[in-house]
PDB file of C-alpha atoms and ligand atoms in Angstrom:
ATOM      1  CA  MET A  30      54.955 139.442 118.389  1.00 56.00           C
ATOM      2  CA  THR A  31      54.858 141.632 115.548  1.00 49.00           C
ATOM      3  CA  SER A  32      51.324 141.841 114.604  1.00 53.00           C
ATOM      4  CA  GLY A  33      49.734 144.727 116.948  1.00 67.00           C
ATOM      5  CA  PRO A  34      50.303 147.320 119.737  1.00 90.00           C
ATOM      6  CA  GLY A  35      49.163 144.599 122.015  1.00 96.00           C
ATOM      7  CA  VAL A  36      51.008 142.278 124.461  1.00 98.00           C
ATOM      8  CA  TRP A  37      50.678 138.504 124.691  1.00 98.00           C
ATOM      9  CA  ILE A  38      51.264 136.494 127.320  1.00 98.00           C
ATOM     10  CA  THR A  39      50.801 132.674 127.744  1.00 98.00           C
ATOM     11  CA  LEU A  40      50.807 130.410 130.871  1.00 98.00           C
ATOM     12  CA  GLU A  41      52.305 127.155 131.044  1.00 98.00           C
ATOM     13  CA  GLY A  42      52.737 124.467 133.298  1.00 97.00           C
ATOM     14  CA  GLY A  43      51.599 120.769 133.914  1.00 90.00           C
ATOM     15  CA  ASP A  44      47.933 119.614 134.901  1.00 86.00           C
ATOM     16  CA  GLY A  45      47.415 121.116 138.705  1.00 88.00           C
ATOM     17  CA  SER A  46      50.245 123.633 138.590  1.00 93.00           C
ATOM     18  CA  GLY A  47      47.839 126.442 139.567  1.00 94.00           C
ATOM     19  CA  LYS A  48      47.785 128.327 135.905  1.00 96.00           C
ATOM     20  CA  THR A  49      43.890 128.910 136.461  1.00 95.00           C
ATOM     21  CA  THR A  50      44.857 130.927 139.808  1.00 96.00           C
ATOM     22  CA  GLN A  51      47.226 132.848 138.382  1.00 98.00           C
ATOM     23  CA  SER A  52      45.483 134.110 135.532  1.00 98.00           C
ATOM     24  CA  ASP A  53      42.677 135.099 137.410  1.00 98.00           C
ATOM     25  CA  LEU A  54      45.301 137.309 139.811  1.00 98.00           C
ATOM     26  CA  LEU A  55      47.482 138.524 136.888  1.00 98.00           C
ATOM     27  CA  ALA A  56      44.002 139.308 135.069  1.00 98.00           C
ATOM     28  CA  ALA A  57      42.408 141.443 138.006  1.00 98.00           C
ATOM     29  CA  TRP A  58      45.714 143.324 138.270  1.00 98.00           C
ATOM     30  CA  LEU A  59      46.033 144.197 135.078  1.00 98.00           C
ATOM     31  CA  SER A  60      42.240 145.510 135.129  1.00 98.00           C
ATOM     32  CA  SER A  61      42.842 147.335 138.005  1.00 97.00           C
ATOM     33  CA  GLU A  62      46.047 148.877 136.023  1.00 96.00           C
ATOM     34  CA  GLY A  63      43.405 150.204 133.290  1.00 97.00           C
ATOM     35  CA  ARG A  64      44.394 147.393 130.557  1.00 97.00           C
ATOM     36  CA  THR A  65      41.677 145.560 128.852  1.00 98.00           C
ATOM     37  CA  VAL A  66      42.485 142.068 128.880  1.00 98.00           C
ATOM     38  CA  LEU A  67      40.933 139.420 127.022  1.00 98.00           C
ATOM     39  CA  ARG A  68      41.509 135.882 128.165  1.00 98.00           C
ATOM     40  CA  THR A  69      41.589 132.669 126.385  1.00 98.00           C
ATOM     41  CA  ARG A  70      42.806 129.156 126.385  1.00 98.00           C
ATOM     42  CA  GLU A  71      43.839 126.548 123.944  1.00 98.00           C
ATOM     43  CA  PRO A  72      42.525 124.383 123.359  1.00 98.00           C
ATOM     44  CA  GLY A  73      38.835 125.700 123.071  1.00 98.00           C
ATOM     45  CA  GLY A  74      39.426 129.706 122.721  1.00 96.00           C
ATOM     46  CA  SER A  75      36.835 130.002 119.907  1.00 97.00           C
ATOM     47  CA  GLU A  76      33.580 128.115 118.896  1.00 97.00           C
ATOM     48  CA  VAL A  77      35.467 125.452 116.329  1.00 97.00           C
ATOM     49  CA  GLY A  78      38.111 125.511 119.401  1.00 98.00           C
ATOM     50  CA  ASN A  79      35.600 124.277 121.590  1.00 97.00           C
ATOM     51  CA  LEU A  80      34.342 121.590 119.588  1.00 98.00           C
ATOM     52  CA  ILE A  81      38.065 120.295 118.958  1.00 98.00           C
ATOM     53  CA  ARG A  82      38.393 120.518 122.619  1.00 97.00           C
ATOM     54  CA  ASP A  83      35.847 118.427 123.241  1.00 97.00           C
ATOM     55  CA  ILE A  84      37.566 115.406 120.845  1.00 97.00           C
ATOM     56  CA  VAL A  85      41.069 115.536 122.440  1.00 96.00           C
ATOM     57  CA  LEU A  86      39.898 115.815 125.886  1.00 95.00           C
ATOM     58  CA  HIS A  87      36.381 113.954 126.375  1.00 95.00           C
ATOM     59  CA  HIS A  88      37.040 111.290 123.492  1.00 95.00           C
ATOM     60  CA  ARG A  89      36.786 107.735 125.584  1.00 93.00           C
ATOM     61  CA  GLY A  90      39.075 105.897 123.089  1.00 94.00           C
ATOM     62  CA  ASP A  91      42.494 106.309 121.666  1.00 94.00           C
ATOM     63  CA  ILE A  92      43.673 109.189 119.343  1.00 96.00           C
ATOM     64  CA  ALA A  93      46.800 108.623 117.305  1.00 96.00           C
ATOM     65  CA  PRO A  94      49.554 110.935 118.531  1.00 95.00           C
ATOM     66  CA  ARG A  95      49.950 112.633 115.228  1.00 97.00           C
ATOM     67  CA  ALA A  96      45.925 112.958 115.041  1.00 97.00           C
ATOM     68  CA  GLU A  97      46.187 114.512 118.218  1.00 97.00           C
ATOM     69  CA  ALA A  98      48.971 116.881 117.782  1.00 97.00           C
ATOM     70  CA  LEU A  99      46.812 118.093 114.444  1.00 98.00           C
ATOM     71  CA  LEU A 100      43.872 118.581 116.247  1.00 98.00           C
ATOM     72  CA  TYR A 101      45.652 120.880 118.978  1.00 98.00           C
ATOM     73  CA  ALA A 102      47.131 122.545 115.585  1.00 98.00           C
ATOM     74  CA  ALA A 103      44.288 123.015 114.248  1.00 98.00           C
ATOM     75  CA  ASP A 104      42.512 124.316 117.401  1.00 98.00           C
ATOM     76  CA  ARG A 105      45.829 126.694 117.329  1.00 98.00           C
ATOM     77  CA  ALA A 106      45.191 127.657 114.239  1.00 98.00           C
ATOM     78  CA  HIS A 107      41.762 129.033 113.988  1.00 98.00           C
ATOM     79  CA  HIS A 108      42.318 130.462 117.585  1.00 98.00           C
ATOM     80  CA  VAL A 109      45.463 132.844 116.449  1.00 98.00           C
ATOM     81  CA  ALA A 110      43.805 133.936 113.342  1.00 98.00           C
ATOM     82  CA  THR A 111      40.576 134.835 114.506  1.00 98.00           C
ATOM     83  CA  VAL A 112      41.113 135.567 118.198  1.00 98.00           C
ATOM     84  CA  VAL A 113      44.580 136.489 119.518  1.00 98.00           C
ATOM     85  CA  ARG A 114      45.739 138.603 116.461  1.00 98.00           C
ATOM     86  CA  PRO A 115      42.278 140.468 116.281  1.00 98.00           C
ATOM     87  CA  ALA A 116      42.675 141.332 119.836  1.00 98.00           C
ATOM     88  CA  LEU A 117      46.546 142.514 119.639  1.00 97.00           C
ATOM     89  CA  ALA A 118      45.678 144.356 116.584  1.00 97.00           C
ATOM     90  CA  ARG A 119      43.300 146.392 118.818  1.00 97.00           C
ATOM     91  CA  GLY A 120      45.954 146.936 121.755  1.00 97.00           C
ATOM     92  CA  GLU A 121      44.491 144.651 124.102  1.00 98.00           C
ATOM     93  CA  VAL A 122      46.497 142.320 126.458  1.00 98.00           C
ATOM     94  CA  VAL A 123      46.208 138.610 125.529  1.00 98.00           C
ATOM     95  CA  LEU A 124      46.079 136.595 128.907  1.00 98.00           C
ATOM     96  CA  GLN A 125      46.075 132.980 127.662  1.00 98.00           C
ATOM     97  CA  ASP A 126      46.059 129.459 129.260  1.00 98.00           C
ATOM     98  CA  ARG A 127      48.225 127.307 127.100  1.00 98.00           C
ATOM     99  CA  TYR A 128      49.839 127.574 123.427  1.00 98.00           C
ATOM    100  CA  LEU A 129      52.396 125.967 121.581  1.00 98.00           C
ATOM    101  CA  ASP A 130      54.924 124.819 124.238  1.00 98.00           C
ATOM    102  CA  SER A 131      52.076 122.783 125.574  1.00 98.00           C
ATOM    103  CA  SER A 132      51.984 121.015 122.131  1.00 97.00           C
ATOM    104  CA  VAL A 133      55.970 120.347 122.338  1.00 97.00           C
ATOM    105  CA  ALA A 134      55.674 119.484 125.801  1.00 96.00           C
ATOM    106  CA  TYR A 135      52.450 116.955 125.964  1.00 95.00           C
ATOM    107  CA  GLN A 136      52.661 115.965 122.127  1.00 96.00           C
ATOM    108  CA  GLY A 137      56.816 115.964 121.599  1.00 95.00           C
ATOM    109  CA  ALA A 138      57.791 114.589 124.932  1.00 93.00           C
ATOM    110  CA  GLY A 139      54.547 112.898 126.794  1.00 89.00           C
ATOM    111  CA  ARG A 140      53.648 111.308 123.036  1.00 90.00           C
ATOM    112  CA  VAL A 141      56.883 111.161 122.188  1.00 89.00           C
ATOM    113  CA  LEU A 142      56.424 112.657 118.755  1.00 95.00           C
ATOM    114  CA  ASP A 143      59.582 114.489 117.301  1.00 96.00           C
ATOM    115  CA  ALA A 144      59.940 117.761 119.275  1.00 95.00           C
ATOM    116  CA  GLY A 145      61.152 119.782 116.867  1.00 96.00           C
ATOM    117  CA  GLU A 146      58.367 118.436 113.994  1.00 97.00           C
ATOM    118  CA  VAL A 147      55.314 119.773 116.941  1.00 98.00           C
ATOM    119  CA  ARG A 148      57.069 122.998 117.027  1.00 97.00           C
ATOM    120  CA  ASP A 149      57.239 123.446 113.197  1.00 98.00           C
ATOM    121  CA  LEU A 150      53.672 121.985 112.724  1.00 98.00           C
ATOM    122  CA  SER A 151      52.650 124.884 115.522  1.00 98.00           C
ATOM    123  CA  LEU A 152      54.348 127.538 114.106  1.00 98.00           C
ATOM    124  CA  TRP A 153      53.125 126.708 110.524  1.00 98.00           C
ATOM    125  CA  ALA A 154      49.527 126.594 111.718  1.00 98.00           C
ATOM    126  CA  ALA A 155      50.262 129.896 113.839  1.00 98.00           C
ATOM    127  CA  GLU A 156      51.793 131.938 110.833  1.00 98.00           C
ATOM    128  CA  GLY A 157      55.107 132.065 113.440  1.00 98.00           C
ATOM    129  CA  ALA A 158      53.096 133.820 116.081  1.00 98.00           C
ATOM    130  CA  LEU A 159      55.075 133.682 119.204  1.00 98.00           C
ATOM    131  CA  PRO A 160      54.077 135.427 122.541  1.00 98.00           C
ATOM    132  CA  ASP A 161      56.034 138.455 124.325  1.00 98.00           C
ATOM    133  CA  LEU A 162      55.753 136.399 127.533  1.00 98.00           C
ATOM    134  CA  THR A 163      55.354 132.606 128.856  1.00 98.00           C
ATOM    135  CA  VAL A 164      55.184 131.787 132.565  1.00 98.00           C
ATOM    136  CA  LEU A 165      55.994 128.465 133.287  1.00 98.00           C
ATOM    137  CA  LEU A 166      54.506 127.287 136.369  1.00 98.00           C
ATOM    138  CA  ASP A 167      56.635 124.402 137.636  1.00 98.00           C
ATOM    139  CA  LEU A 168      55.658 121.713 139.449  1.00 95.00           C
ATOM    140  CA  ALA A 169      57.223 118.145 140.600  1.00 93.00           C
ATOM    141  CA  PRO A 170      54.496 115.622 138.964  1.00 90.00           C
ATOM    142  CA  GLU A 171      53.727 114.194 142.197  1.00 89.00           C
ATOM    143  CA  ALA A 172      52.728 117.561 143.831  1.00 91.00           C
ATOM    144  CA  ALA A 173      50.245 117.973 140.950  1.00 89.00           C
ATOM    145  CA  ARG A 174      48.894 114.815 141.393  1.00 87.00           C
ATOM    146  CA  VAL A 175      48.125 115.218 145.114  1.00 87.00           C
ATOM    147  CA  ARG A 176      46.245 118.265 144.392  1.00 88.00           C
ATOM    148  CA  LEU A 177      44.653 116.897 140.927  1.00 86.00           C
ATOM    149  CA  ASP A 178      43.145 114.191 143.417  1.00 87.00           C
ATOM    150  CA  SER A 179      41.735 116.315 145.607  1.00 86.00           C
ATOM    151  CA  ALA A 180      40.075 118.591 143.166  1.00 84.00           C
ATOM    152  CA  ASP A 181      36.572 117.974 141.777  1.00 77.00           C
ATOM    153  CA  LYS A 182      37.585 117.930 138.062  1.00 76.00           C
ATOM    154  CA  PRO A 183      35.551 115.437 135.217  1.00 79.00           C
ATOM    155  CA  PHE A 184      37.553 113.109 133.658  1.00 78.00           C
ATOM    156  CA  ASP A 185      40.497 114.426 131.301  1.00 86.00           C
ATOM    157  CA  ARG A 186      42.370 112.373 128.611  1.00 82.00           C
ATOM    158  CA  LEU A 187      45.706 113.765 129.068  1.00 81.00           C
ATOM    159  CA  GLU A 188      45.391 114.427 133.075  1.00 81.00           C
ATOM    160  CA  ALA A 189      44.828 110.666 133.227  1.00 82.00           C
ATOM    161  CA  GLU A 190      48.230 109.857 131.981  1.00 82.00           C
ATOM    162  CA  LYS A 191      50.668 107.969 134.369  1.00 85.00           C
ATOM    163  CA  THR A 192      53.269 110.276 136.293  1.00 87.00           C
ATOM    164  CA  GLU A 193      56.001 109.377 133.946  1.00 90.00           C
ATOM    165  CA  PHE A 194      54.319 110.767 131.092  1.00 92.00           C
ATOM    166  CA  HIS A 195      54.226 114.264 133.310  1.00 92.00           C
ATOM    167  CA  ALA A 196      57.690 114.016 134.492  1.00 94.00           C
ATOM    168  CA  ARG A 197      58.439 114.053 130.437  1.00 94.00           C
ATOM    169  CA  VAL A 198      56.379 116.862 129.682  1.00 95.00           C
ATOM    170  CA  ARG A 199      57.820 118.679 132.874  1.00 96.00           C
ATOM    171  CA  ASP A 200      61.272 117.940 131.518  1.00 96.00           C
ATOM    172  CA  ALA A 201      60.386 118.996 128.136  1.00 96.00           C
ATOM    173  CA  TYR A 202      59.038 122.601 129.735  1.00 97.00           C
ATOM    174  CA  LEU A 203      61.918 123.420 131.431  1.00 98.00           C
ATOM    175  CA  ALA A 204      64.179 122.576 128.441  1.00 97.00           C
ATOM    176  CA  LEU A 205      62.000 124.981 126.166  1.00 97.00           C
ATOM    177  CA  ALA A 206      62.413 127.594 129.178  1.00 98.00           C
ATOM    178  CA  ALA A 207      66.170 127.365 129.180  1.00 98.00           C
ATOM    179  CA  ALA A 208      66.168 127.372 125.396  1.00 97.00           C
ATOM    180  CA  GLU A 209      64.560 130.602 125.071  1.00 98.00           C
ATOM    181  CA  PRO A 210      65.474 132.700 128.425  1.00 98.00           C
ATOM    182  CA  GLU A 211      64.414 135.976 126.829  1.00 97.00           C
ATOM    183  CA  ARG A 212      60.517 134.771 126.496  1.00 98.00           C
ATOM    184  CA  PHE A 213      59.964 132.675 129.797  1.00 98.00           C
ATOM    185  CA  LEU A 214      59.672 133.077 132.978  1.00 98.00           C
ATOM    186  CA  VAL A 215      59.848 130.159 135.458  1.00 98.00           C
ATOM    187  CA  VAL A 216      58.514 130.159 138.642  1.00 98.00           C
ATOM    188  CA  ASP A 217      58.368 127.565 141.525  1.00 97.00           C
ATOM    189  CA  ALA A 218      54.715 126.569 141.246  1.00 97.00           C
ATOM    190  CA  ASP A 219      54.867 124.815 144.902  1.00 96.00           C
ATOM    191  CA  ALA A 220      55.220 128.573 146.299  1.00 96.00           C
ATOM    192  CA  SER A 221      52.195 130.513 147.568  1.00 96.00           C
ATOM    193  CA  PRO A 222      50.077 132.101 145.238  1.00 97.00           C
ATOM    194  CA  GLN A 223      50.976 135.264 146.589  1.00 98.00           C
ATOM    195  CA  VAL A 224      54.472 135.134 145.791  1.00 98.00           C
ATOM    196  CA  ILE A 225      53.967 133.570 142.400  1.00 98.00           C
ATOM    197  CA  ALA A 226      51.613 136.607 141.600  1.00 98.00           C
ATOM    198  CA  GLU A 227      53.562 139.344 142.415  1.00 98.00           C
ATOM    199  CA  GLN A 228      57.024 137.217 140.674  1.00 98.00           C
ATOM    200  CA  ILE A 229      54.820 137.288 137.645  1.00 98.00           C
ATOM    201  CA  ARG A 230      53.746 140.925 137.945  1.00 98.00           C
ATOM    202  CA  ALA A 231      56.992 142.455 137.987  1.00 98.00           C
ATOM    203  CA  ARG A 232      58.143 140.560 134.615  1.00 98.00           C
ATOM    204  CA  VAL A 233      55.007 141.772 133.055  1.00 98.00           C
ATOM    205  CA  GLN A 234      55.543 145.288 134.377  1.00 97.00           C
ATOM    206  CA  GLU A 235      58.838 145.535 132.692  1.00 95.00           C
ATOM    207  CA  LEU A 236      57.206 144.176 129.622  1.00 95.00           C
ATOM    208  CA  LEU A 237      54.607 146.906 129.353  1.00 93.00           C
ATOM    209  CA  GLY A 238      56.938 149.770 130.087  1.00 83.00           C
TER     210      GLY A 238
HETATM  211  P1  TYD B 323      42.844 121.940 130.478  1.00 56.29           P
HETATM  212  O1  TYD B 323      41.091 121.412 131.012  1.00 56.29           O
HETATM  213  O2  TYD B 323      42.992 123.248 129.444  1.00 56.29           O
HETATM  214  O3  TYD B 323      43.672 121.910 131.571  1.00 56.29           O
HETATM  215  P2  TYD B 323      44.404 122.749 132.213  1.00 56.29           P
HETATM  216  O4  TYD B 323      43.598 123.658 133.332  1.00 56.29           O
HETATM  217  O5  TYD B 323      45.401 121.722 133.378  1.00 56.29           O
HETATM  218  O6  TYD B 323      45.077 123.500 131.298  1.00 56.29           O
HETATM  219  O7  TYD B 323      43.456 121.134 129.337  1.00 56.29           O
HETATM  220  C1  TYD B 323      44.146 121.102 128.603  1.00 56.29           C
HETATM  221  C2  TYD B 323      44.845 119.667 128.285  1.00 56.29           C
HETATM  222  O8  TYD B 323      45.434 119.512 126.894  1.00 56.29           O
HETATM  223  C3  TYD B 323      45.964 119.504 129.221  1.00 56.29           C
HETATM  224  O9  TYD B 323      45.926 118.094 129.876  1.00 56.29           O
HETATM  225  C4  TYD B 323      47.451 119.838 128.047  1.00 56.29           C
HETATM  226  C5  TYD B 323      46.648 119.261 126.821  1.00 56.29           C
HETATM  227  N1  TYD B 323      47.022 119.907 125.931  1.00 56.29           N
HETATM  228  C6  TYD B 323      47.905 119.185 124.994  1.00 56.29           C
HETATM  229  O10 TYD B 323      48.174 118.320 125.143  1.00 56.29           O
HETATM  230  N2  TYD B 323      48.603 120.058 123.718  1.00 56.29           N
HETATM  231  C7  TYD B 323      48.477 121.252 123.439  1.00 56.29           C
HETATM  232  O11 TYD B 323      48.863 121.865 122.703  1.00 56.29           O
HETATM  233  C8  TYD B 323      47.579 122.026 124.515  1.00 56.29           C
HETATM  234  C9  TYD B 323      47.089 123.344 124.135  1.00 56.29           C
HETATM  235  C10 TYD B 323      47.019 121.403 125.551  1.00 56.29           C
END
């Protein structure tokens, strides 16, 4: 990312892969190292984004796949312009739950839109911004389902999709990571939270120099 002295880290993975736990652990560690951390997410990292989040995650009827892709892209455009870039310009560490790789995996592979078009749409929305590091928490959809079923979470349109949908999402994520190994760190989300946190810290430490 070229827009400032900060560092931009995104967390990706299927629903139930443990992103929140890892984000909590990484944020605590970064703060203890004296870094100013801005935690944010897509969809919903801004006021406008929260309105969009409500539509894409909680609308009870169908949303046309291209409309869904555009809603995520609209959220992204506003979020990057008004939250991420300013924080990077201030020199902060931006720790973000989900970014454009989610769109390529969920709207591209999951909803079967053209992955290249979905990526281009997001890059247009974000004026080409890409994170310094993307951590992919990789987990088999069956294992994720067990975790989700035992968690007491409200209805979420994407989470409610079938296992085949989530299997396509996982494969798409792994393909993205393989295509950009310098941006991605792939970790086995079945490992213990502490082991995963160590792996992430080691990579972030390299990044911070
Ligand atoms: P969220 O409640 O943030 O779930 P999680 O804790 O799993 O991140 O819901 C985000 C949902 O939106 C998740 O199911 C993935 C989906 N999503 C997309 O389909 N495309 C996108 O571009 C983004 C950012 C998220």
